[in-house]
DNA sequence: CGGTTTTGACCTGCGC
DNA sequence: GCGCAGGTCAAAACCG
């Protein structure tokens, strides 16, 4: 089982909806500002299976409104084991956590995590009426990767025991509730969070604080050499339920260390990307209490395409990667690397426009998954052997996602 | 044989 | 300054 590819599978399957309006027509509506119609259409294509009780507008809903995509409802049961990762009071998460809807492609976001990490483009930090901590969008589904993105910004976020309880072992959080996280705001007691844009601006402002600020010094300035601590400028944390110890994410990794860390009897494994000159690292550990859950933390951004499928003779990447694929000797891969998001994107959009540049440079690998946002049926196992013929499903995806990209740029300032 | 994994040692940052 | 903890190195073992 591969959580990443399972999500991706769902995307493709849903775009194959037989009676769906064409992506082009949806894009046309977007361009005409016919957002409600688009949302209606999308809701029609991707009916929500989990009826949600009405409650105050959540961040998910607000984001959905902005993107004009109906984000899938969020389930939280599977977040419970997350407490195992944080139950140690000394364990801190160095920035606001963002749990991304399963419709987003983890592999794509790992390749371009700055889509959501760049503080100036931060989608998520959003206010709580009582001036509490920012929101986090929580998301998970059975056999899904749940994703947190951290930019190691200076707002040091810790999960104190009571918050851990709320986060993990307490009553199931309502899907549209917030996961409260305590921000270390020692020196900013009087700061009030405003709603929506104001709030986002505040956060950006904080991030622009002078580098000497203690908040900023906390992370990212370490420059260890030798046994160095990596520059944690871009960090993506993914929780997934999987039996694999090193699930395929489209990239190739070499294990270079293993360590038992405090608070978790399960060892943490350290991996480096095997791509030449790529300095992206990740470490993987299982939950302290529930070993079913795997916590994968990525440091850095892949500034290259994922490797081509093994045995592929058309890859321009040949020679860039070492010849073998990182593999777990105890947990064999179940999904071929052809699931890599970039290669998939290139396959997905054989547009007649013939983009003159590698579409991955347009972050298409990430946006390629955006249409899956409304999807809530991509839970569980997806069978690689029932892959739909995507080339016929999305005849003109390039324009669609260009439109989406423009929309994201317009609404969020995402410069993709 | 080449690449990966294993594993103990080492290095550095941080808290006390 | 010391000890702890996290992260990395590097040689040996392992694997296909």
CSV table of C-alpha atoms (C1' of nucleotides) in Angstrom, one decimal:
chain,number,residue,atom,x,y,z
A,1,UNK,CA,0.0,0.0,0.0
A,2,UNK,CA,1.3,3.3,-0.8
A,3,UNK,CA,-0.4,6.3,0.7
A,4,UNK,CA,0.9,8.7,-1.8
A,5,UNK,CA,-0.1,6.9,-4.8
A,6,UNK,CA,-3.4,6.0,-3.3
A,7,UNK,CA,-4.2,9.6,-3.2
A,8,UNK,CA,-3.1,10.1,-6.7
A,9,UNK,CA,-5.1,7.2,-7.8
A,10,UNK,CA,-8.2,8.8,-6.5
A,11,UNK,CA,-7.5,11.9,-8.5
A,12,UNK,CA,-7.3,10.1,-11.7
A,13,UNK,CA,-10.3,8.0,-11.1
A,14,UNK,CA,-12.4,10.9,-10.2
A,15,UNK,CA,-11.4,12.9,-13.3
A,16,UNK,CA,-12.8,10.1,-15.3
A,17,UNK,CA,-16.3,10.8,-14.1
A,18,UNK,CA,-18.3,10.2,-17.2
A,19,UNK,CA,-20.8,13.0,-17.0
A,20,UNK,CA,-18.3,15.6,-15.8
A,21,UNK,CA,-18.2,19.0,-17.4
A,22,UNK,CA,-15.0,19.3,-19.2
A,23,UNK,CA,-12.1,20.9,-17.4
A,24,UNK,CA,-12.1,23.5,-20.1
A,25,UNK,CA,-15.6,24.6,-19.3
A,26,UNK,CA,-14.8,24.8,-15.6
A,27,UNK,CA,-11.9,26.9,-16.4
A,28,UNK,CA,-14.0,29.1,-18.5
A,29,UNK,CA,-16.4,29.6,-15.6
A,30,UNK,CA,-13.5,30.5,-13.4
A,31,UNK,CA,-12.3,33.0,-15.8
A,32,UNK,CA,-15.7,34.5,-16.0
A,33,UNK,CA,-15.9,34.7,-12.3
A,34,UNK,CA,-18.7,32.2,-12.3
A,35,UNK,CA,-17.3,30.7,-9.1
A,36,UNK,CA,-20.5,29.5,-7.6
A,37,UNK,CA,-21.3,27.6,-10.7
A,38,UNK,CA,-17.9,26.0,-10.7
A,39,UNK,CA,-18.3,25.0,-7.2
A,40,UNK,CA,-21.7,23.6,-7.9
A,41,UNK,CA,-20.3,21.7,-10.8
A,42,UNK,CA,-17.5,20.3,-8.8
A,43,UNK,CA,-19.8,19.4,-6.0
A,44,UNK,CA,-21.9,17.6,-8.5
A,45,UNK,CA,-18.9,15.8,-9.9
A,46,UNK,CA,-17.5,15.0,-6.5
A,47,UNK,CA,-20.4,14.6,-4.1
A,48,UNK,CA,-19.4,14.7,-0.5
A,49,UNK,CA,-19.9,11.3,1.0
A,50,UNK,CA,-19.5,12.6,4.6
A,51,UNK,CA,-22.2,14.9,5.4
A,52,UNK,CA,-21.0,17.5,7.7
A,53,UNK,CA,-23.1,19.2,10.3
A,54,UNK,CA,-23.4,22.9,9.8
A,55,UNK,CA,-21.1,25.0,11.9
A,56,UNK,CA,-19.2,28.1,11.7
A,57,UNK,CA,-17.1,28.6,8.6
A,58,UNK,CA,-13.9,26.7,9.0
A,59,UNK,CA,-10.6,27.4,7.5
A,60,UNK,CA,-11.2,24.6,5.1
A,61,UNK,CA,-14.3,26.2,3.9
A,62,UNK,CA,-12.8,29.6,3.6
A,63,UNK,CA,-9.9,28.2,1.7
A,64,UNK,CA,-12.2,26.3,-0.5
A,65,UNK,CA,-14.2,29.5,-1.1
A,66,UNK,CA,-11.0,31.2,-2.2
A,67,UNK,CA,-9.8,28.5,-4.4
A,68,UNK,CA,-13.2,27.9,-5.7
A,69,UNK,CA,-12.7,24.2,-5.0
A,70,UNK,CA,-14.6,22.4,-2.4
A,71,UNK,CA,-12.1,20.9,-0.1
A,72,UNK,CA,-12.9,17.5,1.1
A,73,UNK,CA,-14.3,17.1,4.5
A,74,UNK,CA,-11.8,16.1,7.0
A,75,UNK,CA,-11.6,13.1,9.2
A,76,UNK,CA,-9.8,13.1,12.4
A,77,UNK,CA,-9.9,9.7,13.8
A,78,UNK,CA,-6.6,8.8,12.2
A,79,UNK,CA,-5.0,11.8,13.7
A,80,UNK,CA,-5.3,10.2,17.1
A,81,UNK,CA,-2.2,8.2,16.8
A,82,UNK,CA,-0.4,11.4,16.2
A,83,UNK,CA,-0.3,12.0,19.9
A,84,UNK,CA,2.2,9.2,20.0
A,85,UNK,CA,4.6,11.4,18.2
A,86,UNK,CA,4.1,14.3,20.4
A,87,UNK,CA,3.4,12.8,23.8
A,88,UNK,CA,6.8,13.6,25.0
A,89,UNK,CA,6.5,17.1,26.4
A,90,UNK,CA,9.9,17.9,25.2
A,91,UNK,CA,8.9,17.2,21.6
A,92,UNK,CA,8.2,20.4,19.8
A,93,UNK,CA,7.2,21.1,16.3
A,94,UNK,CA,9.2,24.0,15.0
A,95,UNK,CA,6.4,25.8,13.2
A,96,UNK,CA,2.7,25.9,12.6
A,97,UNK,CA,1.5,22.6,11.4
A,98,UNK,CA,-0.6,22.3,8.4
A,99,UNK,CA,-2.5,19.2,7.6
A,100,UNK,CA,-3.3,19.2,4.0
A,101,UNK,CA,-6.3,17.7,2.4
A,102,UNK,CA,-5.6,14.3,0.9
A,103,UNK,CA,-6.4,15.7,-2.5
A,104,UNK,CA,-3.0,17.3,-2.5
A,105,UNK,CA,-0.2,15.2,-3.7
A,106,UNK,CA,2.4,14.6,-1.0
A,107,UNK,CA,5.0,13.8,-3.6
A,108,UNK,CA,4.3,16.9,-5.5
A,109,UNK,CA,4.3,19.0,-2.4
A,110,UNK,CA,7.5,17.4,-1.4
A,111,UNK,CA,9.0,18.5,-4.6
A,112,UNK,CA,7.7,22.0,-4.3
A,113,UNK,CA,6.7,22.4,-0.7
A,114,UNK,CA,7.2,26.1,-0.9
A,115,UNK,CA,3.9,26.2,-2.6
A,116,UNK,CA,2.5,26.3,0.9
A,117,UNK,CA,5.6,26.9,3.0
A,118,UNK,CA,6.6,30.3,1.8
A,119,UNK,CA,5.4,32.5,4.6
A,120,UNK,CA,4.3,35.1,2.2
A,121,UNK,CA,2.2,32.5,0.5
A,122,UNK,CA,1.0,30.9,3.7
A,123,UNK,CA,-2.5,29.8,3.2
A,124,UNK,CA,-3.4,28.4,6.4
A,125,UNK,CA,-2.5,30.5,9.5
A,126,UNK,CA,-5.8,31.9,10.2
A,127,UNK,CA,-7.3,33.4,13.3
A,128,UNK,CA,-9.2,32.1,16.2
A,129,UNK,CA,-11.7,34.5,17.4
A,130,UNK,CA,-10.4,34.6,21.0
A,131,UNK,CA,-7.0,35.4,19.9
A,132,UNK,CA,-5.8,31.9,20.2
A,133,UNK,CA,-3.4,30.0,18.2
A,134,UNK,CA,-3.7,29.8,14.4
A,135,UNK,CA,-5.7,27.2,12.8
A,136,UNK,CA,-4.5,24.2,11.1
A,137,UNK,CA,-6.4,22.4,8.5
A,138,UNK,CA,-6.5,18.9,9.6
A,139,UNK,CA,-7.0,16.1,7.2
A,140,UNK,CA,-6.8,12.5,7.0
A,141,UNK,CA,-8.5,9.5,5.8
A,142,UNK,CA,-8.1,5.8,6.1
A,143,UNK,CA,-4.8,4.7,4.8
A,144,UNK,CA,-4.0,8.2,3.9
A,145,UNK,CA,-1.1,10.3,4.4
A,146,UNK,CA,-1.8,13.2,6.6
A,147,UNK,CA,0.5,16.1,5.9
A,148,UNK,CA,1.9,18.8,7.9
A,149,UNK,CA,4.1,21.5,6.4
A,150,UNK,CA,6.5,23.5,8.4
A,151,UNK,CA,8.6,26.3,7.3
A,152,UNK,CA,10.5,26.5,10.5
A,153,UNK,CA,9.4,30.0,10.8
A,154,UNK,CA,10.3,31.7,14.0
A,155,UNK,CA,6.9,31.2,15.5
A,156,UNK,CA,7.9,28.4,17.6
A,157,UNK,CA,5.0,26.0,18.0
A,158,UNK,CA,5.0,23.5,20.7
A,159,UNK,CA,2.4,21.0,21.6
A,160,UNK,CA,2.0,21.1,25.3
A,161,UNK,CA,0.5,18.1,27.0
A,162,UNK,CA,-3.0,19.4,27.1
A,163,UNK,CA,-2.9,20.3,23.4
A,164,UNK,CA,-1.5,16.9,22.6
A,165,UNK,CA,-4.4,15.4,24.3
A,166,UNK,CA,-6.8,17.5,22.3
A,167,UNK,CA,-4.8,16.6,19.2
A,168,UNK,CA,-4.5,13.0,19.7
A,169,UNK,CA,-6.0,11.1,22.5
A,170,UNK,CA,-9.0,13.2,23.4
A,171,UNK,CA,-12.4,13.1,21.9
A,172,UNK,CA,-12.5,13.0,18.2
A,173,UNK,CA,-12.3,16.5,16.8
A,174,UNK,CA,-15.0,17.5,14.6
A,175,UNK,CA,-14.0,17.6,11.0
A,176,UNK,CA,-14.2,21.3,10.8
A,177,UNK,CA,-12.9,22.1,14.2
A,178,UNK,CA,-9.4,23.3,14.6
A,179,UNK,CA,-6.5,21.6,16.0
A,180,UNK,CA,-5.3,24.1,18.5
A,181,UNK,CA,-1.6,24.6,18.7
A,182,UNK,CA,0.1,26.7,21.2
A,183,UNK,CA,2.4,29.3,19.8
A,184,UNK,CA,5.2,30.4,21.9
A,185,UNK,CA,4.3,34.0,22.1
A,186,UNK,CA,6.3,35.1,25.1
A,187,UNK,CA,7.1,38.4,23.6
A,188,UNK,CA,4.0,39.1,21.8
A,189,UNK,CA,1.3,38.8,24.4
A,190,UNK,CA,-0.7,41.8,23.2
A,191,UNK,CA,-0.7,40.9,19.6
A,192,UNK,CA,-4.2,40.3,18.4
A,193,UNK,CA,-4.9,38.1,15.5
A,194,UNK,CA,-7.3,39.6,13.0
A,195,UNK,CA,-9.5,37.7,10.7
A,196,UNK,CA,-8.4,36.3,7.4
A,197,UNK,CA,-6.2,38.5,5.3
A,198,UNK,CA,-5.2,40.7,8.2
A,199,UNK,CA,-4.1,37.6,10.0
A,200,UNK,CA,-2.1,36.4,7.1
A,201,UNK,CA,-0.4,39.7,6.8
A,202,UNK,CA,0.5,39.7,10.4
A,203,UNK,CA,2.2,36.4,10.1
A,204,UNK,CA,4.1,37.6,7.1
A,205,UNK,CA,5.1,40.6,9.1
A,206,UNK,CA,6.3,38.5,11.9
A,207,UNK,CA,8.3,36.4,9.5
A,208,UNK,CA,9.9,39.5,8.3
A,209,UNK,CA,11.1,40.4,11.7
A,210,UNK,CA,14.7,41.2,12.1
A,211,UNK,CA,16.9,38.1,11.9
A,212,UNK,CA,18.3,38.7,15.3
A,213,UNK,CA,14.9,38.1,16.8
A,214,UNK,CA,15.0,35.1,19.1
A,215,UNK,CA,12.0,33.8,17.3
A,216,UNK,CA,14.0,33.7,14.1
A,217,UNK,CA,17.1,32.4,15.7
A,218,UNK,CA,15.5,29.3,16.9
A,219,UNK,CA,15.8,27.4,13.7
A,220,UNK,CA,17.5,27.7,10.4
A,221,UNK,CA,20.7,29.3,11.5
A,222,UNK,CA,22.5,26.3,12.5
A,223,UNK,CA,25.5,25.7,10.3
A,224,UNK,CA,27.0,22.6,11.7
A,225,UNK,CA,29.7,21.0,9.7
A,226,UNK,CA,30.5,17.4,9.7
A,227,UNK,CA,27.9,16.0,12.1
A,228,UNK,CA,25.9,19.0,11.2
A,229,UNK,CA,22.4,19.7,11.9
A,230,UNK,CA,20.8,20.2,8.6
A,231,UNK,CA,19.4,23.5,7.5
A,232,UNK,CA,15.8,23.0,8.2
A,233,UNK,CA,14.6,25.7,5.9
A,234,UNK,CA,11.9,23.7,4.4
A,235,UNK,CA,10.3,20.9,6.3
A,236,UNK,CA,7.4,18.8,5.4
A,237,UNK,CA,6.0,16.3,7.8
A,238,UNK,CA,3.8,13.5,6.7
A,239,UNK,CA,1.9,11.1,8.9
A,240,UNK,CA,0.7,8.0,7.2
A,241,UNK,CA,-0.7,4.7,8.0
A,242,UNK,CA,1.5,2.2,6.3
A,243,UNK,CA,3.4,-1.0,7.0
A,244,UNK,CA,6.3,0.1,4.8
A,245,UNK,CA,9.2,1.6,6.6
A,246,UNK,CA,10.2,3.6,3.6
A,247,UNK,CA,7.2,4.1,1.5
A,248,UNK,CA,7.7,5.2,-2.1
A,249,UNK,CA,7.3,9.0,-2.6
A,250,UNK,CA,8.7,9.1,-6.1
A,251,UNK,CA,12.2,9.9,-5.1
A,252,UNK,CA,15.2,7.7,-4.4
A,253,UNK,CA,16.7,7.7,-1.0
A,254,UNK,CA,19.8,6.3,0.7
A,255,UNK,CA,19.7,5.5,4.3
A,256,UNK,CA,22.7,7.0,6.1
A,257,UNK,CA,21.8,6.6,9.7
A,258,UNK,CA,19.5,5.4,12.3
A,259,UNK,CA,18.9,6.6,15.8
A,260,UNK,CA,16.6,6.0,18.7
A,261,UNK,CA,15.3,9.3,19.7
A,262,UNK,CA,13.9,10.2,23.1
A,263,UNK,CA,10.3,9.5,23.6
A,264,UNK,CA,10.0,6.9,20.9
A,265,UNK,CA,11.3,3.3,21.3
A,266,UNK,CA,11.2,2.9,17.5
A,267,UNK,CA,14.3,4.0,15.8
A,268,UNK,CA,14.4,7.0,13.5
A,269,UNK,CA,15.9,6.3,10.1
A,270,UNK,CA,17.7,9.0,8.2
A,271,UNK,CA,17.7,9.2,4.4
A,272,UNK,CA,19.3,11.4,1.8
A,273,UNK,CA,18.1,11.9,-1.7
A,274,UNK,CA,20.4,10.0,-4.0
A,275,UNK,CA,20.1,12.6,-6.8
A,276,UNK,CA,23.3,14.2,-7.6
A,277,UNK,CA,23.8,17.4,-5.6
A,278,UNK,CA,20.4,17.2,-4.1
A,279,UNK,CA,20.6,17.9,-0.4
A,280,UNK,CA,17.1,16.9,0.5
A,281,UNK,CA,16.9,14.6,3.5
A,282,UNK,CA,14.2,12.9,5.3
A,283,UNK,CA,13.8,10.9,8.4
A,284,UNK,CA,11.3,8.3,9.1
A,285,UNK,CA,10.0,6.9,12.4
A,286,UNK,CA,7.1,5.0,13.6
A,287,UNK,CA,4.7,6.2,16.2
A,288,UNK,CA,5.7,5.6,19.8
A,289,UNK,CA,2.4,4.0,20.7
A,290,UNK,CA,0.9,3.0,17.4
A,291,UNK,CA,3.4,1.5,15.1
A,292,UNK,CA,0.9,1.5,12.3
A,293,UNK,CA,1.6,5.1,11.8
A,294,UNK,CA,4.7,6.4,10.1
A,295,UNK,CA,5.9,9.9,10.5
A,296,UNK,CA,8.1,11.1,7.6
A,297,UNK,CA,9.8,14.4,7.9
A,298,UNK,CA,11.4,15.9,4.8
A,299,UNK,CA,14.0,18.6,4.9
A,300,UNK,CA,14.6,20.6,1.8
A,301,UNK,CA,13.1,20.9,-1.6
A,302,UNK,CA,13.9,18.7,-4.6
A,303,UNK,CA,15.0,20.9,-7.3
A,304,UNK,CA,14.9,18.2,-9.8
A,305,UNK,CA,12.4,15.8,-11.3
A,306,UNK,CA,11.6,12.6,-9.5
A,307,UNK,CA,13.5,9.7,-11.0
A,308,UNK,CA,12.0,7.9,-14.0
A,309,UNK,CA,10.6,4.5,-13.7
A,310,UNK,CA,13.0,1.7,-13.4
A,311,UNK,CA,13.7,0.3,-16.7
A,312,UNK,CA,12.6,3.4,-18.5
A,313,UNK,CA,14.8,4.1,-21.4
A,314,UNK,CA,13.5,7.5,-22.2
A,315,UNK,CA,14.5,9.2,-19.0
A,316,UNK,CA,16.6,12.3,-19.3
A,317,UNK,CA,17.5,11.6,-15.7
A,318,UNK,CA,19.5,8.6,-16.5
A,319,UNK,CA,22.8,8.9,-14.9
A,320,UNK,CA,21.7,11.5,-12.5
A,321,UNK,CA,20.6,8.9,-10.0
A,322,UNK,CA,22.5,6.1,-8.8
A,323,UNK,CA,21.5,2.9,-10.5
A,324,UNK,CA,19.6,1.3,-7.7
A,325,UNK,CA,16.5,2.4,-5.9
A,326,UNK,CA,16.5,2.8,-2.2
A,327,UNK,CA,14.6,0.0,-0.8
A,328,UNK,CA,13.6,-1.4,2.4
A,329,UNK,CA,15.0,-4.9,2.8
A,330,UNK,CA,12.1,-5.8,5.0
A,331,UNK,CA,9.4,-4.0,3.2
A,332,UNK,CA,9.5,-4.2,-0.5
A,333,UNK,CA,8.1,-1.6,-2.6
A,334,UNK,CA,4.7,-2.2,-3.9
A,335,UNK,CA,4.4,0.7,-6.3
A,336,UNK,CA,6.8,1.4,-9.2
A,337,UNK,CA,8.5,4.7,-9.3
A,338,UNK,CA,6.5,5.5,-12.4
A,339,UNK,CA,4.2,7.0,-9.9
A,340,UNK,CA,6.4,10.0,-9.7
A,341,UNK,CA,4.4,13.1,-9.9
A,342,UNK,CA,6.5,14.8,-12.5
A,343,UNK,CA,6.5,12.0,-14.9
A,344,UNK,CA,2.8,11.5,-14.2
A,345,UNK,CA,2.2,15.2,-14.9
A,346,UNK,CA,4.0,15.0,-18.1
A,347,UNK,CA,2.0,12.0,-19.1
A,348,UNK,CA,-1.2,13.6,-18.0
A,349,UNK,CA,-0.9,16.6,-20.1
A,350,UNK,CA,0.2,15.8,-23.5
A,351,UNK,CA,-1.4,19.0,-24.6
A,352,UNK,CA,-1.2,20.1,-28.1
A,353,UNK,CA,0.2,23.2,-26.8
A,354,UNK,CA,3.4,21.3,-26.2
A,355,UNK,CA,4.7,23.4,-23.4
A,356,UNK,CA,8.2,24.6,-24.3
A,357,UNK,CA,9.5,24.0,-20.9
A,358,UNK,CA,9.4,21.2,-18.5
A,359,UNK,CA,6.0,21.4,-17.0
A,360,UNK,CA,7.3,20.5,-13.7
A,361,UNK,CA,8.9,23.9,-13.7
A,362,UNK,CA,5.4,25.2,-13.6
A,363,UNK,CA,4.7,23.2,-10.5
A,364,UNK,CA,2.3,21.2,-12.5
A,365,UNK,CA,3.1,18.2,-10.4
A,366,UNK,CA,1.5,20.0,-7.6
A,367,UNK,CA,-1.3,21.5,-9.4
A,368,UNK,CA,-2.0,18.4,-11.2
A,369,UNK,CA,-3.5,17.2,-8.0
A,370,UNK,CA,-5.6,20.2,-7.3
A,371,UNK,CA,-8.6,19.0,-9.1
A,372,UNK,CA,-8.7,16.2,-6.6
A,373,UNK,CA,-9.5,18.5,-3.8
A,374,UNK,CA,-13.2,17.8,-3.9
A,375,UNK,CA,-12.5,14.1,-3.9
A,376,UNK,CA,-13.4,12.3,-0.8
A,377,UNK,CA,-13.5,8.9,-2.2
A,378,UNK,CA,-9.9,8.3,-2.5
A,379,UNK,CA,-9.6,6.5,0.7
A,380,UNK,CA,-8.2,3.1,1.1
A,381,UNK,CA,-6.3,1.0,-1.3
A,382,UNK,CA,-6.1,1.9,-4.9
A,383,UNK,CA,-5.2,-0.7,-7.3
A,384,UNK,CA,-2.5,0.1,-9.8
A,385,UNK,CA,-3.8,-2.4,-12.2
A,386,UNK,CA,-7.0,-0.5,-12.8
A,387,UNK,CA,-5.4,2.6,-13.9
A,388,UNK,CA,-7.7,4.6,-16.2
A,389,UNK,CA,-6.5,6.0,-19.4
A,390,UNK,CA,-5.7,9.5,-18.3
A,391,UNK,CA,-4.8,10.8,-21.7
A,392,UNK,CA,-8.4,10.5,-22.7
A,393,UNK,CA,-9.8,11.8,-19.5
A,394,UNK,CA,-8.1,15.1,-19.4
A,395,UNK,CA,-7.7,16.2,-23.0
A,396,UNK,CA,-6.5,19.7,-22.1
A,397,UNK,CA,-5.3,19.7,-18.7
A,398,UNK,CA,-2.6,22.2,-19.4
A,399,UNK,CA,-5.0,25.1,-19.7
A,400,UNK,CA,-7.1,23.9,-16.8
A,401,UNK,CA,-4.2,23.9,-14.5
A,402,UNK,CA,-2.8,27.1,-15.9
A,403,UNK,CA,-6.1,28.6,-14.9
A,404,UNK,CA,-5.9,27.1,-11.5
A,405,UNK,CA,-2.4,28.3,-11.1
A,406,UNK,CA,-3.5,31.8,-12.1
A,407,UNK,CA,-6.3,31.5,-9.6
A,408,UNK,CA,-4.0,30.5,-6.9
A,409,UNK,CA,-1.8,33.3,-7.7
A,410,UNK,CA,-4.7,35.7,-7.7
A,411,UNK,CA,-6.2,34.6,-4.5
A,412,UNK,CA,-3.2,33.6,-2.5
A,413,UNK,CA,-0.3,35.3,-4.1
A,414,UNK,CA,1.1,31.9,-5.0
A,415,UNK,CA,3.7,32.6,-7.6
A,416,UNK,CA,3.8,29.2,-9.2
B,1,DC,C1',30.8,-5.5,-8.3
B,2,DG,C1',28.3,-1.4,-7.3
B,3,DG,C1',25.1,0.5,-4.4
B,4,DT,C1',22.6,0.3,0.0
B,5,DT,C1',22.1,-0.7,4.8
B,6,DT,C1',23.8,-1.3,9.3
B,7,DT,C1',25.8,0.5,13.4
B,8,DG,C1',29.0,2.5,16.5
B,9,DA,C1',31.5,6.6,17.0
B,10,DC,C1',31.7,11.3,16.5
B,11,DC,C1',30.2,16.2,16.3
B,12,DT,C1',27.4,20.1,17.6
B,13,DG,C1',23.7,22.6,19.8
B,14,DC,C1',21.2,23.3,23.8
B,15,DG,C1',19.7,23.3,28.6
B,16,DC,C1',21.1,23.2,33.2
C,1,DG,C1',31.6,23.2,31.8
C,2,DC,C1',29.0,19.1,31.5
C,3,DG,C1',25.7,16.0,29.9
C,4,DC,C1',22.0,15.0,26.9
C,5,DA,C1',20.0,14.5,22.5
C,6,DG,C1',19.8,14.9,17.6
C,7,DG,C1',22.1,14.4,13.4
C,8,DT,C1',26.0,12.7,10.6
C,9,DC,C1',30.0,10.0,9.2
C,10,DA,C1',32.2,6.0,7.6
C,11,DA,C1',33.7,1.3,7.6
C,12,DA,C1',31.9,-3.2,7.3
C,13,DA,C1',28.2,-6.1,6.0
C,14,DC,C1',24.7,-7.1,2.9
C,15,DC,C1',22.1,-7.5,-1.4
C,16,DG,C1',20.8,-8.0,-6.3
